[in-house]
Amino acid sequence: MNLHEYQSKSILKQYGVAIPEGIPVQTPGEAVKAAEIIQNSTGSDKWVIKAQVHAGGRGKGGGVKVAKSIEEVRLYAGQIIGMTLITPQTGAQGKKVRKVLVEQNIFYPGLTEPSEIYMSVLLNRQKGHTILMYSPRGGMEIEKVAEETPEQIFTEEIDPKVGLQPFQARKVAFNLGLAGEAHKNMVKFVHGIFAAYDGTDASLIEINPVFKTSDDKILAADAKVVIDNNALFRHLDIAAMRDYDEEDPIEVEASRNDLNYVKLNGNVGCMVNGAGLAMATMDIIKLSGGDPANFLDVGGSANAKRVEAGFRIILKDPNVKAILVNIFGGIVRCDRVAQGVVDAYNNIGKIEVPIIVRLQGTNAEEGKRIIDESGLRVLSAITLQEAADQVNTVLS
Amino acid sequence: MSILVNENSRVIVQGFTGSEGTFHTGQMIEYGTQIVGGVTPGKGGLMHLDRPIFNTVADAVSATGADVSIIFVPPPFAADAIMEAADSGIKVVVCITEGIPIRDMVHVKEYVKSRNVRLIGPNCPGIITPPHTKIGIMPAFIHRPGTIGIVSRSGTLAYEAVDQVTKSGLGQSTGIGIGGDPIPGTTILDAIQLFMEDPETEGIVMIGEIGGSMETEAGYWMKSHGTKPVVSFIAGATAPKGRTMGHAGAIIGGKSDTAEAKKAILRECGVYVVDSPADIGITMKKLVK
C-alpha cells in the first residue's frame, strides 16, 4: 500500500526519525495558519509547499514551491491545491492535488555546508534479506546514480536473526563522510528508519533526500513508505490511511470484488484465473495481433458472481472491442464457469462486444457445450492458440 | 522416478479440519497420497477423514513417522506452522497459503535453512509425482507419469504446461509449483538442480515470469552444468513497468527483470525459450524422444 509523504513522515517520526516541522492542509487558509504555527515553533521564515499525491518527480511538475512570505504561502497553496499535477510518474493524464504539506525551510545558512543523501531500506529478493542502500549523491534519481557512478552506491545487508547492528549504522555514517554531531545524528537516523521498516511491515522505505542541515541535523526531507499489503491485518492504523482518491476507481471497485485488475491501453479485455496464466494470456493476445486492455485475475474460485463482476469492470473501459475469458479448470469446474458466463451475460443485458471463452481442464467439453448451446454471441475455444486466433478474427 | 516426494512419502496436513484442508485432503487421498494424519491444535485425539488429528506436529511425527507436511493455515498463522513443521522432524514442507507477510518469510527462510528442511511455497499449488503422490491442490487428472520435470512460479499456468506436455504424449516425473511470492522456500534453480540429478527426468519445463532474477540465476547455472533440454516460457512480456501483476513477486523493477531481458539471457544460456505459451508442449516433444 502506498502512502502520502505526510503520512510516511508521521510514521517515521514515531520511530525516532527526525523530520522537518510540517502540517498537511487542504485549503490556502489552512496553509497560512500552518505556516504561522511552524514559524512560532521553529522560527522558520520560509516554507515549502508540497503537493501530496502518490507520484514522484513532483517538483518537476510544479508541485513543490518555496514561499518566502505568508502571502506567498497563500498564493502557492492556492495554485497547487486543485491543480492536475503531471510528473514523469503520473502519465499524461496527471493527478489531482487535494492536499499540500506545508513545511519549515531546512535550507537555512549555518556553520557547515548542507548536503543531500540517498537512503532506502528494502528486500533483497535474491537472498531473502533486508538491505539498507545509500549514497552520498542524494536528491536525484537513484537509477541515474546507479548508471553514472555505481561506486557511489553502498549497501548493508541486515542479518534477520539479529537485525541492524550499531557497527553497521556507524559504517553508513563514515562512508557518507560525516563527522561530529552529523555522524551521531546519522547513526540515530539509520536505526530509526530500520526500526520503522521492521515495525510497520514496510516493503520499501525510501528517503531521497536525507538532508544534512547547516547545523548538522539529519532530516528526512522527503519520504516514501510502502507497506506490504499482506501485513496490513496487523497494522489497522496504517490500513486506515489508504487514500482511495489516489487509486484508479475501476481498480478500487475490482479489489472490493476480490478481483485483481490492472488497466492497460489495448482493445482486448481479458478475464483469467491465476496471475501467471493471466499474463500469459495477455502475451498471446499481443503475439496474435491484438492488444490487451487489462490484466484481470478472477482468482482460483472463478464463481458466477466474480465472473459477472469481472465483465462489468472490463466493460467500463470504452476501448474494449472484444473479451477473452480464459479459465483453466482445476478445482473450479469449467461447466460451472460456463454457466456463470451465460448468467452474467443475461444479467448484464446486451453486451455489445464479442466474447470468446476458452475453457480447459475439469469438465471443459461440457463447459464448451453450455456456451455453444446458449444461443448467445459467445465463441468457445479449447486450446490457447484457438482462443487467440478467434480474438484476431473478431477484431479484423 | 521423481524429486522430493514419491509413493513412500508419509504426509500430514496442517490446518487439517478447515474447509480448504478438508477438501484438498480428500482429493489427495483419492489420488493415492499416503495421508497419515493431520494437525489442528485443540482437536488432538479426534479423527477426521478416517485419519488421526494431533495437537502438535511433533506428536504427529512421533505417532505416524510423517516426513512431509502440507499447510493450509491462514496467513497470520502460516509462518508459525512452517516453523513448527521444520522443528519437528518434517523434511519437506509444502505451504499452500497465499498472503504471508514478507517480514514473516524473511525469518522463516532462515529458520528452515538452519534446520536443513526443504520448504516449497508459500502461495503455491504444491508438488505432484504421478501417478500416486499429489501433495497440493493441482488438478490431478491432467498429469501422467513420464520423464518431464516441470517447475513453475504460477499455478494455473503450470497446469497449462502440464496439460500440453501430457497431450503431446509425454508425461511428468514430478511437477513442482514454487509459488509467486518474493521469498520462495525453493527457487527455480533448486528445482532445476534436482531435476538435472534425477536419472529419470529427461527434459525440463521452466515456467517463469517478470520480476526478480530466479530464472536468470537458473539459466547461468545451466549454461555450465545443464545436461538436459530445458523449455521455458516467461510470462509478462506485455506487463507495464512498476505494477504488481497479481503475484507479489511479479513486479518489474530494473531492466534485467523484464520478460524480454530474461528471455534473451536464457537463450544465451542454451534454454529453448518459447514466445507463445501455446508452444510449450510441442517444443518439449521435439526435444525428447
Short mmCIF file of N, CA and C in Angstrom, two decimals, chain A residues 34 61 91 107 121 150 165 169 172 175 199 212 231 237 251 279 289 302-303 307 339 358 369 378 382 384 393:
data_model
loop_
_atom_site.label_atom_id
_atom_site.label_comp_id
_atom_site.label_asym_id
_atom_site.label_seq_id
_atom_site.Cartn_x
_atom_site.Cartn_y
_atom_site.Cartn_z
N ALA A 34 -1.02 27.07 9.16
CA ALA A 34 0.04 26.08 9.38
C ALA A 34 1.40 26.77 9.34
N GLY A 61 6.95 18.91 -11.94
CA GLY A 61 5.64 19.27 -12.47
C GLY A 61 5.07 20.54 -11.85
N GLY A 91 1.98 9.82 -15.70
CA GLY A 91 1.41 9.67 -17.03
C GLY A 91 0.82 10.99 -17.47
N PHE A 107 16.73 24.77 4.47
CA PHE A 107 17.91 25.23 3.73
C PHE A 107 18.48 26.52 4.33
N VAL A 121 15.51 1.37 2.51
CA VAL A 121 15.50 0.04 3.12
C VAL A 121 14.54 -0.80 2.30
N PRO A 150 28.13 4.00 -10.20
CA PRO A 150 27.70 2.87 -9.37
C PRO A 150 28.55 2.71 -8.11
N GLN A 165 22.79 -3.83 13.27
CA GLN A 165 23.73 -3.70 14.38
C GLN A 165 24.35 -2.30 14.41
N ALA A 169 25.37 0.88 11.41
CA ALA A 169 24.93 2.28 11.36
C ALA A 169 26.14 3.21 11.35
N VAL A 172 27.71 3.29 7.89
CA VAL A 172 26.96 4.16 6.99
C VAL A 172 27.41 5.60 7.16
N ASN A 175 30.98 6.07 5.83
CA ASN A 175 31.01 6.02 4.36
C ASN A 175 30.44 7.29 3.74
N GLY A 199 9.06 -2.39 12.03
CA GLY A 199 7.88 -2.25 12.88
C GLY A 199 6.58 -2.09 12.12
N LYS A 212 21.24 16.85 5.31
CA LYS A 212 22.11 17.29 6.41
C LYS A 212 22.06 18.81 6.44
N ALA A 231 0.50 -7.65 5.18
CA ALA A 231 0.72 -7.46 6.61
C ALA A 231 -0.23 -6.43 7.20
N ASP A 237 -4.09 0.72 11.98
CA ASP A 237 -3.94 2.18 11.96
C ASP A 237 -3.39 2.66 10.63
N GLU A 251 -9.99 0.06 -10.51
CA GLU A 251 -9.17 -0.90 -9.75
C GLU A 251 -9.67 -1.03 -8.31
N MET A 279 -1.13 -13.26 -17.27
CA MET A 279 -0.05 -12.60 -18.01
C MET A 279 0.22 -13.33 -19.32
N GLY A 289 -1.68 -10.49 -32.63
CA GLY A 289 -2.05 -9.27 -33.34
C GLY A 289 -2.99 -8.35 -32.60
N ALA A 302 -13.26 -18.46 -9.29
CA ALA A 302 -13.93 -18.05 -10.54
C ALA A 302 -15.41 -18.41 -10.57
N ASN A 303 -16.14 -18.06 -9.51
CA ASN A 303 -17.57 -18.39 -9.49
C ASN A 303 -18.39 -17.37 -10.30
N VAL A 307 -17.32 -13.74 -11.98
CA VAL A 307 -17.29 -13.61 -13.44
C VAL A 307 -18.14 -12.42 -13.86
N GLN A 339 -21.57 -21.72 -17.09
CA GLN A 339 -22.89 -21.29 -16.65
C GLN A 339 -22.81 -19.88 -16.09
N ARG A 358 -12.50 -19.48 -23.48
CA ARG A 358 -11.65 -20.65 -23.63
C ARG A 358 -11.65 -21.39 -22.29
N ARG A 369 -19.99 -27.03 -24.41
CA ARG A 369 -21.35 -27.32 -24.90
C ARG A 369 -22.35 -26.30 -24.35
N VAL A 378 -21.39 -15.71 -28.06
CA VAL A 378 -20.18 -16.07 -27.35
C VAL A 378 -19.50 -17.21 -28.09
N ILE A 382 -10.98 -24.33 -27.13
CA ILE A 382 -10.37 -25.28 -26.19
C ILE A 382 -8.88 -24.98 -25.99
N LEU A 384 -5.35 -22.67 -26.23
CA LEU A 384 -4.98 -21.27 -26.06
C LEU A 384 -4.83 -20.58 -27.42
N THR A 393 -9.74 -12.88 -35.27
CA THR A 393 -10.78 -12.93 -36.30
C THR A 393 -11.88 -11.91 -36.03
#
